[in-house]
mmCIF file of N, CA and C in Angstrom:
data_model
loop_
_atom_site.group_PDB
_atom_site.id
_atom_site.type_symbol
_atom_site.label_atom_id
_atom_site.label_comp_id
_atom_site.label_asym_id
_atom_site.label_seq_id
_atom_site.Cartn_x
_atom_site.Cartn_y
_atom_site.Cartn_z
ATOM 1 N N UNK A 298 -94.369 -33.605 77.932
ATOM 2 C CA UNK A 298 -93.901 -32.326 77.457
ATOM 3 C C UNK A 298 -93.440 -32.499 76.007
ATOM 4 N N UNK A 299 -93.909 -31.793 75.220
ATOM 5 C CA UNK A 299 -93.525 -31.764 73.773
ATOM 6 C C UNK A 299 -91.977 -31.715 73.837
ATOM 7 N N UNK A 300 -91.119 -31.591 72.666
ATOM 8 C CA UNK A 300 -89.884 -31.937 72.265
ATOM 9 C C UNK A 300 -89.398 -30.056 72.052
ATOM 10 N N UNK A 301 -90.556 -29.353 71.961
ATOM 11 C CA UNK A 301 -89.764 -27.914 71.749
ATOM 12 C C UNK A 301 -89.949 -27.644 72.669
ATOM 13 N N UNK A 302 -90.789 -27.521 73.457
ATOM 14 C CA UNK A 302 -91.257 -26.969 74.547
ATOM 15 C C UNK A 302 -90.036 -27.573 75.761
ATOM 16 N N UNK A 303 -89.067 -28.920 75.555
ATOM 17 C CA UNK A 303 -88.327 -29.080 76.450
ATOM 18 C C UNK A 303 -87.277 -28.717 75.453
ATOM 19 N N UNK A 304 -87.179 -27.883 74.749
ATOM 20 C CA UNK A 304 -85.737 -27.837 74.083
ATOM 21 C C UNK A 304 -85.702 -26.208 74.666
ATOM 22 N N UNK A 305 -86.794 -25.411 74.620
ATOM 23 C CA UNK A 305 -86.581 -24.245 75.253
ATOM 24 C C UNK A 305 -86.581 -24.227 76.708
ATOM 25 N N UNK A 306 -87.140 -25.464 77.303
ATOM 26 C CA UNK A 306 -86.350 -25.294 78.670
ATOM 27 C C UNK A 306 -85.208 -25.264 79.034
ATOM 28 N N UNK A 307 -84.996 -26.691 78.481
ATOM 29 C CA UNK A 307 -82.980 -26.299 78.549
ATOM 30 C C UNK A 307 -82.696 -25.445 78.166
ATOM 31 N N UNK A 308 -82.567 -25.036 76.779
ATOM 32 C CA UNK A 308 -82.089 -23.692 76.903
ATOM 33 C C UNK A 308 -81.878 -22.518 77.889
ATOM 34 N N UNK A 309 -82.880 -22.198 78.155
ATOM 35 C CA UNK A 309 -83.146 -21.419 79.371
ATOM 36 C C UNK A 309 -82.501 -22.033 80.546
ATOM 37 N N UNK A 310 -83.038 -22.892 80.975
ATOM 38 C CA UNK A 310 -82.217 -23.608 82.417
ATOM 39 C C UNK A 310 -80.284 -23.846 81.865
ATOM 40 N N UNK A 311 -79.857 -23.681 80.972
ATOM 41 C CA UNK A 311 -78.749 -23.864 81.055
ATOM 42 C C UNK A 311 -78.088 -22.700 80.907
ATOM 43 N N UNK A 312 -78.731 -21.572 80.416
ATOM 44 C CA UNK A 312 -78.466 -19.757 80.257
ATOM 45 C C UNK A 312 -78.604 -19.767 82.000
ATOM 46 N N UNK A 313 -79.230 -20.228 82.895
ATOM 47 C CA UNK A 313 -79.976 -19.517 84.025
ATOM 48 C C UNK A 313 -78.748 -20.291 84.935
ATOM 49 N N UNK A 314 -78.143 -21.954 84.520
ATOM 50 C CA UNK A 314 -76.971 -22.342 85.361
ATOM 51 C C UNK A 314 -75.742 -21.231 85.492
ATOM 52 N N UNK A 315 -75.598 -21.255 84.079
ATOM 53 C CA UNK A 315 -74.222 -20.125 83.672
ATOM 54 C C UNK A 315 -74.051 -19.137 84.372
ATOM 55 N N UNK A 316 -75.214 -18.244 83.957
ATOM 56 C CA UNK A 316 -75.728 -17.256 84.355
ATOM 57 C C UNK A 316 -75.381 -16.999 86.053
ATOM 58 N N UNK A 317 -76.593 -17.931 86.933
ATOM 59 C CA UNK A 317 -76.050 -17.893 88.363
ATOM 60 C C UNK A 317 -74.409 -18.148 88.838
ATOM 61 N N UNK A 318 -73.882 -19.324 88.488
ATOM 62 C CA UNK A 318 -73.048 -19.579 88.877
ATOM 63 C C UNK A 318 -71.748 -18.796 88.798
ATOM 64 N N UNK A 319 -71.841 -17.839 87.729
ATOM 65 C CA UNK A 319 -70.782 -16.843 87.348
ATOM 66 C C UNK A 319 -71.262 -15.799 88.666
ATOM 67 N N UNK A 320 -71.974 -15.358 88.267
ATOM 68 C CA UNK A 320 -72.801 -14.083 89.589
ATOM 69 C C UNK A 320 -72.457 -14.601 90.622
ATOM 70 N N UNK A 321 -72.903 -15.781 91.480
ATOM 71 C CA UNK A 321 -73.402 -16.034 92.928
ATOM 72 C C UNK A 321 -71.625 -16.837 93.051
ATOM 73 N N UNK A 322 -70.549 -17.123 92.763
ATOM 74 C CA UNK A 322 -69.602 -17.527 92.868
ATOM 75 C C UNK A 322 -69.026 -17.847 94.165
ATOM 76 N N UNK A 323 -69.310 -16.414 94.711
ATOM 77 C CA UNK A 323 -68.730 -16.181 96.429
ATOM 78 C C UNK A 323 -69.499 -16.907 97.088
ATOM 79 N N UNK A 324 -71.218 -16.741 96.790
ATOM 80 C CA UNK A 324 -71.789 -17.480 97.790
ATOM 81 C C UNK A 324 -71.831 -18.923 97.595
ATOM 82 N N UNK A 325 -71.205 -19.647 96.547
ATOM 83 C CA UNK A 325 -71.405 -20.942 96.878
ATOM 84 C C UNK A 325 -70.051 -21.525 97.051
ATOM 85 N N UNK A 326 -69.290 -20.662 97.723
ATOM 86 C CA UNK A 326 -68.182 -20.867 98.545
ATOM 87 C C UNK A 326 -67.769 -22.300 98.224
ATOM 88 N N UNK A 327 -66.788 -23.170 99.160
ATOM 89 C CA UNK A 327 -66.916 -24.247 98.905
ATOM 90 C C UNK A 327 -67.611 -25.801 98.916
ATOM 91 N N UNK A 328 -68.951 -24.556 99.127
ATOM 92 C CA UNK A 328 -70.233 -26.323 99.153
ATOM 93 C C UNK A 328 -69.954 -26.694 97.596
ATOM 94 N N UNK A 329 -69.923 -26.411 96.791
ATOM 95 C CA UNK A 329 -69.918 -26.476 95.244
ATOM 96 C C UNK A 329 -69.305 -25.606 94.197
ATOM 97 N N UNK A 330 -68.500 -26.695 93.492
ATOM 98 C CA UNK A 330 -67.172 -26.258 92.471
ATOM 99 C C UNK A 330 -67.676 -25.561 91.062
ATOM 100 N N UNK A 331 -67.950 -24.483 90.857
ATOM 101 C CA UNK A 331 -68.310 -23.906 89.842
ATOM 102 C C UNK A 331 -68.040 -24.382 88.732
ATOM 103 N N UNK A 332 -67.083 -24.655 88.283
ATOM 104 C CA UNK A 332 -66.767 -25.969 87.752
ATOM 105 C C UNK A 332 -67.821 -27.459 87.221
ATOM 106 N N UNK A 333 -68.145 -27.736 88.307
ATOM 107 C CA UNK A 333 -69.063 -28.698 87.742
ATOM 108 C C UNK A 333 -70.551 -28.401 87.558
ATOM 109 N N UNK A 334 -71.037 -27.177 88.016
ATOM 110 C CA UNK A 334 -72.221 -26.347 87.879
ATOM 111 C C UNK A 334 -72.137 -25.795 86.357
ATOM 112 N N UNK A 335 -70.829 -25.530 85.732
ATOM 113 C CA UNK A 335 -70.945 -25.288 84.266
ATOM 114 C C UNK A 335 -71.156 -26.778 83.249
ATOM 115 N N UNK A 336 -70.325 -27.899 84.087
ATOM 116 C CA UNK A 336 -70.339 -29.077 83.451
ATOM 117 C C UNK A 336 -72.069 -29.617 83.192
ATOM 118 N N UNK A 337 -72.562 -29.464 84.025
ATOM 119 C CA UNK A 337 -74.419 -29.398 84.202
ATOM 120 C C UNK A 337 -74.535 -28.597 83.093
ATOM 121 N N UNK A 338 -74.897 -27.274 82.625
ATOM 122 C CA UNK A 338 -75.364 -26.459 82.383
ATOM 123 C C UNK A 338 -74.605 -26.966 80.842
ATOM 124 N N UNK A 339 -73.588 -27.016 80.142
ATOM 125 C CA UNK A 339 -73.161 -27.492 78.886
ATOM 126 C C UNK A 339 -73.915 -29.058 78.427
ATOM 127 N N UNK A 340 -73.872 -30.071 79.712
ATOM 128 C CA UNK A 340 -74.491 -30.928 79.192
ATOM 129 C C UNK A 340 -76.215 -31.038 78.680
ATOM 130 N N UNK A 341 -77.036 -29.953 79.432
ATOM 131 C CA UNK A 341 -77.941 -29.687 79.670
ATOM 132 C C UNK A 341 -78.075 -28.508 78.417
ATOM 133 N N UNK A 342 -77.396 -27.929 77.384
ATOM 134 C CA UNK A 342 -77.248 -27.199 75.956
ATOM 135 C C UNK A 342 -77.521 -28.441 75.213
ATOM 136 N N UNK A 343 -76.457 -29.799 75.461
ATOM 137 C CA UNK A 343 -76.130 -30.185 74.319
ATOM 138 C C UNK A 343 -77.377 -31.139 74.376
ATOM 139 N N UNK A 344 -78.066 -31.870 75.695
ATOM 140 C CA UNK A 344 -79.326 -32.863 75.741
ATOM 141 C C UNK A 344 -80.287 -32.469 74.304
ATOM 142 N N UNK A 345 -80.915 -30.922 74.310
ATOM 143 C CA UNK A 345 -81.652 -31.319 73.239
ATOM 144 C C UNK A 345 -81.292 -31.210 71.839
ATOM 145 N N UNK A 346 -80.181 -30.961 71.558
ATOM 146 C CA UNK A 346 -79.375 -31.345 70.031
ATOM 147 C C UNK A 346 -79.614 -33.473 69.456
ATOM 148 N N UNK A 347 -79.195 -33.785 70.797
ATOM 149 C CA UNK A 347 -79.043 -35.575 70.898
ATOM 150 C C UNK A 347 -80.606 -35.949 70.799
ATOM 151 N N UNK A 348 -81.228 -35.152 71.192
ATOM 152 C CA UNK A 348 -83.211 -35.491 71.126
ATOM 153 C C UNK A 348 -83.187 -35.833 69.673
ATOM 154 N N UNK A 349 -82.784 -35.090 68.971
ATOM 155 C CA UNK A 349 -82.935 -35.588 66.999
ATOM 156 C C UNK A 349 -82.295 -36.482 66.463
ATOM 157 N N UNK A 350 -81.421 -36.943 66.533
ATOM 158 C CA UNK A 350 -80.728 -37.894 66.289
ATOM 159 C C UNK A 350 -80.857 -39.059 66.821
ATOM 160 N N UNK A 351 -80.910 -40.096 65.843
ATOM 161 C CA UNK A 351 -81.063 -41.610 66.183
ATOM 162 C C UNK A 351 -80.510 -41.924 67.604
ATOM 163 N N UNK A 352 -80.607 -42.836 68.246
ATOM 164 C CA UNK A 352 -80.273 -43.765 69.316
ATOM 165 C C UNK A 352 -78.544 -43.861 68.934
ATOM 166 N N UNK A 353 -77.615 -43.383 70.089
ATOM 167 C CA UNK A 353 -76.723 -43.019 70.060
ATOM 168 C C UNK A 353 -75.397 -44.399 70.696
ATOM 169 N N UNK A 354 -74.747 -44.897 70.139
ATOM 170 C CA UNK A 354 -73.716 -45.137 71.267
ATOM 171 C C UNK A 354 -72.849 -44.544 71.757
ATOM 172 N N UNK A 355 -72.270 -45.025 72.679
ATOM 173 C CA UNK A 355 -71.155 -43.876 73.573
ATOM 174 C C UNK A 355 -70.167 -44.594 73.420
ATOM 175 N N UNK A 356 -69.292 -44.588 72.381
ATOM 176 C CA UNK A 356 -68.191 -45.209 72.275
ATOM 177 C C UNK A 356 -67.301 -43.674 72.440
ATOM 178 N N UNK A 357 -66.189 -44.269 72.317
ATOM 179 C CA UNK A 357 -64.617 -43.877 72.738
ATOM 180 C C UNK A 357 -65.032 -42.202 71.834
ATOM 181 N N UNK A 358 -64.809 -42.084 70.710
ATOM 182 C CA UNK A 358 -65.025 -41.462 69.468
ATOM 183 C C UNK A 358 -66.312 -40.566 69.773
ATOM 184 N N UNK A 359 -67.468 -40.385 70.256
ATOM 185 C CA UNK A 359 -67.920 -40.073 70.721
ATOM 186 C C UNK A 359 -68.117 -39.279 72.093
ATOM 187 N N UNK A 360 -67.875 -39.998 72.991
ATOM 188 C CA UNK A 360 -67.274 -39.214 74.379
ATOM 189 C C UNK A 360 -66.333 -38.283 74.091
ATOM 190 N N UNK A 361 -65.094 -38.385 73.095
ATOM 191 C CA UNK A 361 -64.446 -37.767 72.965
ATOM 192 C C UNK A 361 -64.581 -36.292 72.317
ATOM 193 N N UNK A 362 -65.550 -36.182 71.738
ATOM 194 C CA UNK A 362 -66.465 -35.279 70.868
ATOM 195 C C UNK A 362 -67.113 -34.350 72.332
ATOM 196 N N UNK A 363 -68.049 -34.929 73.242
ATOM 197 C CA UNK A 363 -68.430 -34.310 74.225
ATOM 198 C C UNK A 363 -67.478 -33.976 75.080
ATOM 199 N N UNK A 364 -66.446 -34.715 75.132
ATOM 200 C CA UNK A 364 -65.465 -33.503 76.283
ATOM 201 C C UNK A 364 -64.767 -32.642 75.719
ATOM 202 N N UNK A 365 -64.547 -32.667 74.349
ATOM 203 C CA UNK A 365 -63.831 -31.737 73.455
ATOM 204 C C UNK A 365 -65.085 -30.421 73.656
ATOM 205 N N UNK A 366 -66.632 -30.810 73.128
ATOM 206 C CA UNK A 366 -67.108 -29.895 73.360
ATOM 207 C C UNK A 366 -67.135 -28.625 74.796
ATOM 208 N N UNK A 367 -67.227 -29.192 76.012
ATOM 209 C CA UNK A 367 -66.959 -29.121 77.133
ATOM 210 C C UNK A 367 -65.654 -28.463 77.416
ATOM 211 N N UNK A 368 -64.690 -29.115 76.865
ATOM 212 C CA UNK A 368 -63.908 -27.831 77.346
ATOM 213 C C UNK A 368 -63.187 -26.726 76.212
ATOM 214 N N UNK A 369 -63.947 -26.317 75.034
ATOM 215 C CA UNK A 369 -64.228 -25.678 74.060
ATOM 216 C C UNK A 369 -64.937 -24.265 75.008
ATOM 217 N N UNK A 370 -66.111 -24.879 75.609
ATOM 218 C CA UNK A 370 -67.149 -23.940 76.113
ATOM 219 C C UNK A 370 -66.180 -23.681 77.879
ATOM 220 N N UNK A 371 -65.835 -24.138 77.945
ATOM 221 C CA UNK A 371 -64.153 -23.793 79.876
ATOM 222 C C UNK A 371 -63.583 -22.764 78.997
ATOM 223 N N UNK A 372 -63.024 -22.900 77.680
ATOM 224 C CA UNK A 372 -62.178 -21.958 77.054
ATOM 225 C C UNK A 372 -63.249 -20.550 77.223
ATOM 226 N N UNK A 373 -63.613 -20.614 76.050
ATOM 227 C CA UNK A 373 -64.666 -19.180 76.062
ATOM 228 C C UNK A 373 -65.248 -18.728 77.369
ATOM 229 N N UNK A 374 -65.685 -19.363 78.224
ATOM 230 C CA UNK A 374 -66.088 -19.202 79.688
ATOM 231 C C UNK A 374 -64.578 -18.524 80.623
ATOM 232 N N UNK A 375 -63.573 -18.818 80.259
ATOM 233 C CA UNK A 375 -62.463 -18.405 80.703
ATOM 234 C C UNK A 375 -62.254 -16.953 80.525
ATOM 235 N N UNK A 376 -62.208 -16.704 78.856
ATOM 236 C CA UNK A 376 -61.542 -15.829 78.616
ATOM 237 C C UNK A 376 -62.868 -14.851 78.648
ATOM 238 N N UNK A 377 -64.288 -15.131 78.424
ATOM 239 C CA UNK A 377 -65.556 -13.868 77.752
ATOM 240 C C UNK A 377 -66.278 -14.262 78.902
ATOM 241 N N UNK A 378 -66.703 -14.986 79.739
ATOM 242 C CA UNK A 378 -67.762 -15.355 80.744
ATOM 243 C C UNK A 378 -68.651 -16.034 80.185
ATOM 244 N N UNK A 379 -70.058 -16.214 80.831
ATOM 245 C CA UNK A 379 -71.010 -17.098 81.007
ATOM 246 C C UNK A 379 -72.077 -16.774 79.220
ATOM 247 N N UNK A 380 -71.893 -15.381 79.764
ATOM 248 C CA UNK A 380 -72.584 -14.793 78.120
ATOM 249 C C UNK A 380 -72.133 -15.239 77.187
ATOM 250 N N UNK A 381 -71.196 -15.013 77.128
ATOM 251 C CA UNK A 381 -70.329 -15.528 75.351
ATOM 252 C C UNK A 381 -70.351 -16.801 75.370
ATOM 253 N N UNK A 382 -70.190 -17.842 76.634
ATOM 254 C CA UNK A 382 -70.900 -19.248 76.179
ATOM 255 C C UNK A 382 -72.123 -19.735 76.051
ATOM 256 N N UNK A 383 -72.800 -18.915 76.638
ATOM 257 C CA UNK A 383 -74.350 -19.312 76.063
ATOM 258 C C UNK A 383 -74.532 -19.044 74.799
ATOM 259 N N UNK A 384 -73.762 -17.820 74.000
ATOM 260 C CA UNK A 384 -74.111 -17.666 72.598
ATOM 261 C C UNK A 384 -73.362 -18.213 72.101
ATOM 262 N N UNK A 385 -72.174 -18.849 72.440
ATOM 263 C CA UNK A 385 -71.395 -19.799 71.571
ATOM 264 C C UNK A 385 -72.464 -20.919 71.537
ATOM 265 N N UNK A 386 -72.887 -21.785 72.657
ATOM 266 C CA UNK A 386 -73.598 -23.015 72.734
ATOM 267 C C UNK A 386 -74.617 -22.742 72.027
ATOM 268 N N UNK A 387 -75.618 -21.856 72.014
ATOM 269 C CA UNK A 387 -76.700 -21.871 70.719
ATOM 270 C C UNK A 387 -76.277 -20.757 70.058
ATOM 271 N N UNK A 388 -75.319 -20.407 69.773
ATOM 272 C CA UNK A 388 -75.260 -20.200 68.069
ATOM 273 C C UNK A 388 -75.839 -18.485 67.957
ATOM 274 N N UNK A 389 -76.481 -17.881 68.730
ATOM 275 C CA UNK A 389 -77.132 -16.554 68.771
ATOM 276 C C UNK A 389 -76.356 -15.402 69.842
ATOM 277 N N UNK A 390 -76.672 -14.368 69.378
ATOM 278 C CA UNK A 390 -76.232 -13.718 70.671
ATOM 279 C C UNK A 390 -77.453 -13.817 71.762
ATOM 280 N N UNK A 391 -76.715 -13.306 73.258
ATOM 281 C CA UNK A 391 -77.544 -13.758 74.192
ATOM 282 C C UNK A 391 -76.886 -12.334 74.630
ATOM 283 N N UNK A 392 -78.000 -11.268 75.622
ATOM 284 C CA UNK A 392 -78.036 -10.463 76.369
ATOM 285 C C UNK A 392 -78.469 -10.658 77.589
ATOM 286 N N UNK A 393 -77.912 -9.823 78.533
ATOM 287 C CA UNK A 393 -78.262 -10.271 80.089
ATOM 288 C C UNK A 393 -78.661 -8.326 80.891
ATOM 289 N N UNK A 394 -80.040 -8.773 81.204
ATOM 290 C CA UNK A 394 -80.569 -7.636 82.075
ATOM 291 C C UNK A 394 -79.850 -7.868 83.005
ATOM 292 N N UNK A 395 -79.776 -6.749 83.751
ATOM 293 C CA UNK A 395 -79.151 -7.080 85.007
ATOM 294 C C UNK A 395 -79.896 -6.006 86.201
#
């Protein structure tokens, strides 16, 4: 799979995590913590940003950068929902048919 062609998947698959998991809330009762269904869906924004950039280490300084990001995007998800973090995470506005 080309490198855009999986950068617009994620995209999409991480609009489509948000997305469900805000909606379907009730029904995934307590098999699964909504919570970590957003933690998926942010890491799965930020995968193809890290595609461009050199070979990465994961030091201290780093990690720390990704959970800062992470719960940057809990904040806005708190206060605006799933929408306003998908357009925070790429940068555009994002609309939702419903």
């Amino acid at each position: 799979m080309k490198r855009k062609a999986f950068k617009e998947l994620m995209r999409q698959a991480a609009g489509n995590v948000l997305i469900n998991t805000e909606l379907n809330a009730e029904s995934l009762g307590e098999k699964v913590d909504p919570a970590v269904l957003r933690g998926v869906a942010y890491g799965m924004a930020v995968a193809p940003m890290l595609m461009d950039e050199e070979p990465i280490e994961f030091d201290r300084d780093f990690l720390a950068v990704i959970i800062e990001c992470a719960k940057m995007c809990d904040d806005v998800y708190a206060e605006s929902g799933s929408v306003a973090t998908i357009s925070k995470l790429f940068g555009c506005e994002v609309s939702v048919d419903e």
